[in-house]
Coordinates of C-alpha atoms in Angstrom, one line a residue:
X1 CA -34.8 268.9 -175.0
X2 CA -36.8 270.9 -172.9
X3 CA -36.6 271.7 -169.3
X4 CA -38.9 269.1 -166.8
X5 CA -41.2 271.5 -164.4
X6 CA -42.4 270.4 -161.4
X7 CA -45.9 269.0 -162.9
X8 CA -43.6 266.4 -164.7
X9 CA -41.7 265.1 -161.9
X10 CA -45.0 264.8 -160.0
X11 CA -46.2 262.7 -162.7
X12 CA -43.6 260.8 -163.2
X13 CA -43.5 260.3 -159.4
X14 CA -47.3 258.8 -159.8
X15 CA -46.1 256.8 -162.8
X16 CA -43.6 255.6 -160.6
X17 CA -45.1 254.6 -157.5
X18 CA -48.4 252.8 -159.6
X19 CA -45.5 250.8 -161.1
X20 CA -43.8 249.8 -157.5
X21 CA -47.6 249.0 -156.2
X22 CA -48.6 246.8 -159.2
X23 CA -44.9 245.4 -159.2
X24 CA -46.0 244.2 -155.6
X25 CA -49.3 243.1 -156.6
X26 CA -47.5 240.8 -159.3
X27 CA -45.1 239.6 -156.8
X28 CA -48.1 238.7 -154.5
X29 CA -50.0 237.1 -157.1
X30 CA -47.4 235.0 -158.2
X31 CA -46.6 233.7 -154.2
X32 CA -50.2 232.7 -153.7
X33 CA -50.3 230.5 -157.1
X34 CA -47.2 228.9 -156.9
X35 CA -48.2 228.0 -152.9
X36 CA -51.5 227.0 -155.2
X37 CA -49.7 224.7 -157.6
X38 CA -47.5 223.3 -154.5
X39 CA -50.6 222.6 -152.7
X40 CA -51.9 220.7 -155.6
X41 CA -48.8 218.9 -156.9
X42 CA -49.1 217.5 -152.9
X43 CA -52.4 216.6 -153.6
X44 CA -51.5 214.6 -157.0
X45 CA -49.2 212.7 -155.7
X46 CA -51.7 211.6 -152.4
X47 CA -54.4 210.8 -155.0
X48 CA -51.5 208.6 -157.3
X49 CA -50.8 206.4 -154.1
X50 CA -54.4 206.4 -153.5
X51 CA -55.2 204.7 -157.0
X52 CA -52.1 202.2 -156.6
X53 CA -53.8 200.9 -153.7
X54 CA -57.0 200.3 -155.0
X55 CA -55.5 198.8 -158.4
X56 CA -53.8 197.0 -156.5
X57 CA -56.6 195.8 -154.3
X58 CA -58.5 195.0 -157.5
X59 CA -55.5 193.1 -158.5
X60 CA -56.3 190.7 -155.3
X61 CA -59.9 190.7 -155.7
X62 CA -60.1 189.8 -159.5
X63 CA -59.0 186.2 -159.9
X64 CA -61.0 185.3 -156.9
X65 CA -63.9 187.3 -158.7
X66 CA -63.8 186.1 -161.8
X67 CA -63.3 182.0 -160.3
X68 CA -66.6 182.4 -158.1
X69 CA -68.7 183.5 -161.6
X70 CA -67.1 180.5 -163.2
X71 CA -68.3 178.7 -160.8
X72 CA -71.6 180.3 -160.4
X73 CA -72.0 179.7 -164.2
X74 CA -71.2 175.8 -164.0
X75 CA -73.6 175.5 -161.1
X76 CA -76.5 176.9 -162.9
X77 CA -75.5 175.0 -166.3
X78 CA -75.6 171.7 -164.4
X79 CA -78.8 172.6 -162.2
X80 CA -81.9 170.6 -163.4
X81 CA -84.1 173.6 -162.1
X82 CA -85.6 175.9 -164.0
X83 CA -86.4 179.9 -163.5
X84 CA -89.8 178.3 -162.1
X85 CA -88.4 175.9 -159.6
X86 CA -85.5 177.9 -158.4
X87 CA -86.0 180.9 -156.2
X88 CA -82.1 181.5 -157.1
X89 CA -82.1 180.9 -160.7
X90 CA -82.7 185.4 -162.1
X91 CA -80.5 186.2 -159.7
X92 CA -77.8 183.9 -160.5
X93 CA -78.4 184.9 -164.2
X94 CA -78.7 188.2 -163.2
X95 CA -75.1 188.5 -161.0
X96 CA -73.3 186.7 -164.0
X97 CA -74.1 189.0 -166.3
X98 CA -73.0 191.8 -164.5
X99 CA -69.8 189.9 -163.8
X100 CA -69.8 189.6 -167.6
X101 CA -70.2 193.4 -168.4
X102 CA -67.8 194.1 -166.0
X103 CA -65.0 191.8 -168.0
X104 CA -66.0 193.8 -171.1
X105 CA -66.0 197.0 -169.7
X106 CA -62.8 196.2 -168.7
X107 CA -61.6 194.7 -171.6
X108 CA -62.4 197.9 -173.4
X109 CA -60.8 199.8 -170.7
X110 CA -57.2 197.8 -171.1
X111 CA -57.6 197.5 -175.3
X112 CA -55.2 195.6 -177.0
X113 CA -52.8 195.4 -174.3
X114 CA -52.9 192.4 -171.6
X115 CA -52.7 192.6 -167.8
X116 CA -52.7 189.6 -165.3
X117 CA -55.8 190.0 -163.8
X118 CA -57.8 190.2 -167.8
X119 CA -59.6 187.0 -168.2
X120 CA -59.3 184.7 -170.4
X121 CA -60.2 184.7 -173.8
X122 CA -63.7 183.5 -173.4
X123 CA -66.9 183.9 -175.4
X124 CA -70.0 184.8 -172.8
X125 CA -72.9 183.9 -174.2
X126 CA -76.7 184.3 -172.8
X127 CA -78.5 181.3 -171.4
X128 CA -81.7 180.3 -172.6
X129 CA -83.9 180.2 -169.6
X130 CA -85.8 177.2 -170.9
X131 CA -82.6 174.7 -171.6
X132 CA -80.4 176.6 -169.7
X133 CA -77.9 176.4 -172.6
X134 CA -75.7 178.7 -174.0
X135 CA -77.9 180.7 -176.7
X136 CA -76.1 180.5 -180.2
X137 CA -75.3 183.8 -181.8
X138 CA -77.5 184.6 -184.6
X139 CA -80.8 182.8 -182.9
X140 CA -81.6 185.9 -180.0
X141 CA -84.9 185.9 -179.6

């Protein structure tokens, strides 16, 4: 082996102190992202909560929901009015269908599995305008 001049140390010394300042960078680096993931693990948890209470609030909301369009649809089954007569009649149509896409969206949503507040198995159907009847499938117009 051959003697190290004074050149070498000084590189070697370089070598050495770039190694001790990017050491240091790492270190630094690695503080700041796991105060980062921390911050966000905090943040998961406050949005978890956050989603229980509004599934849980739907929980409330749901059968009262899904009575009221029950009875919406038996009120405008039984009417005698017409989309002409009644001022109310679209609009009736119109929220119960929404209700109804809602109940398949959801249904979707759960798949196979059953929950409390999934209604039951029931087969919406449009309503002809005219009769105010359940359309049978097959005869859409």
């Amino acid at each position: 082996m051959g003697q190290i001049t004074g050149a070498d140390l000084l590189a070697i010394r370089s070598q050495a102190a770039s190694a001790k300042d990017y050491a240091a960078t790492c270190h630094a680096n690695a503080d700041r992202l796991s105060q980062h993931y921390l911050a966000l693990q905090v943040e998961n948890v406050k949005l978890r909560a956050k989603v229980d209470s509004l599934a849980d609030g739907m929980r409330d909301v749901f059968p009262a929901a899904h009575r009221l369009a029950l009875e919406l649809e038996c009120l405008l089954l039984d009417t005698k009015d017409t989309a002409a007569v009644s001022k109310w009649w679209d609009s009736g149509h119109e929220a119960l269908e929404q209700w109804r896409e809602f109940c398949r969206e959801d249904a979707e949503k759960v798949g196979a599995g059953g929950t409390e507040t999934e209604p039951h198995n029931v087969e919406f159907r449009p309503l002809d305008a005219a009769s105010s009847r359940p359309v049978e499938p097959g005869t859409e117009g």
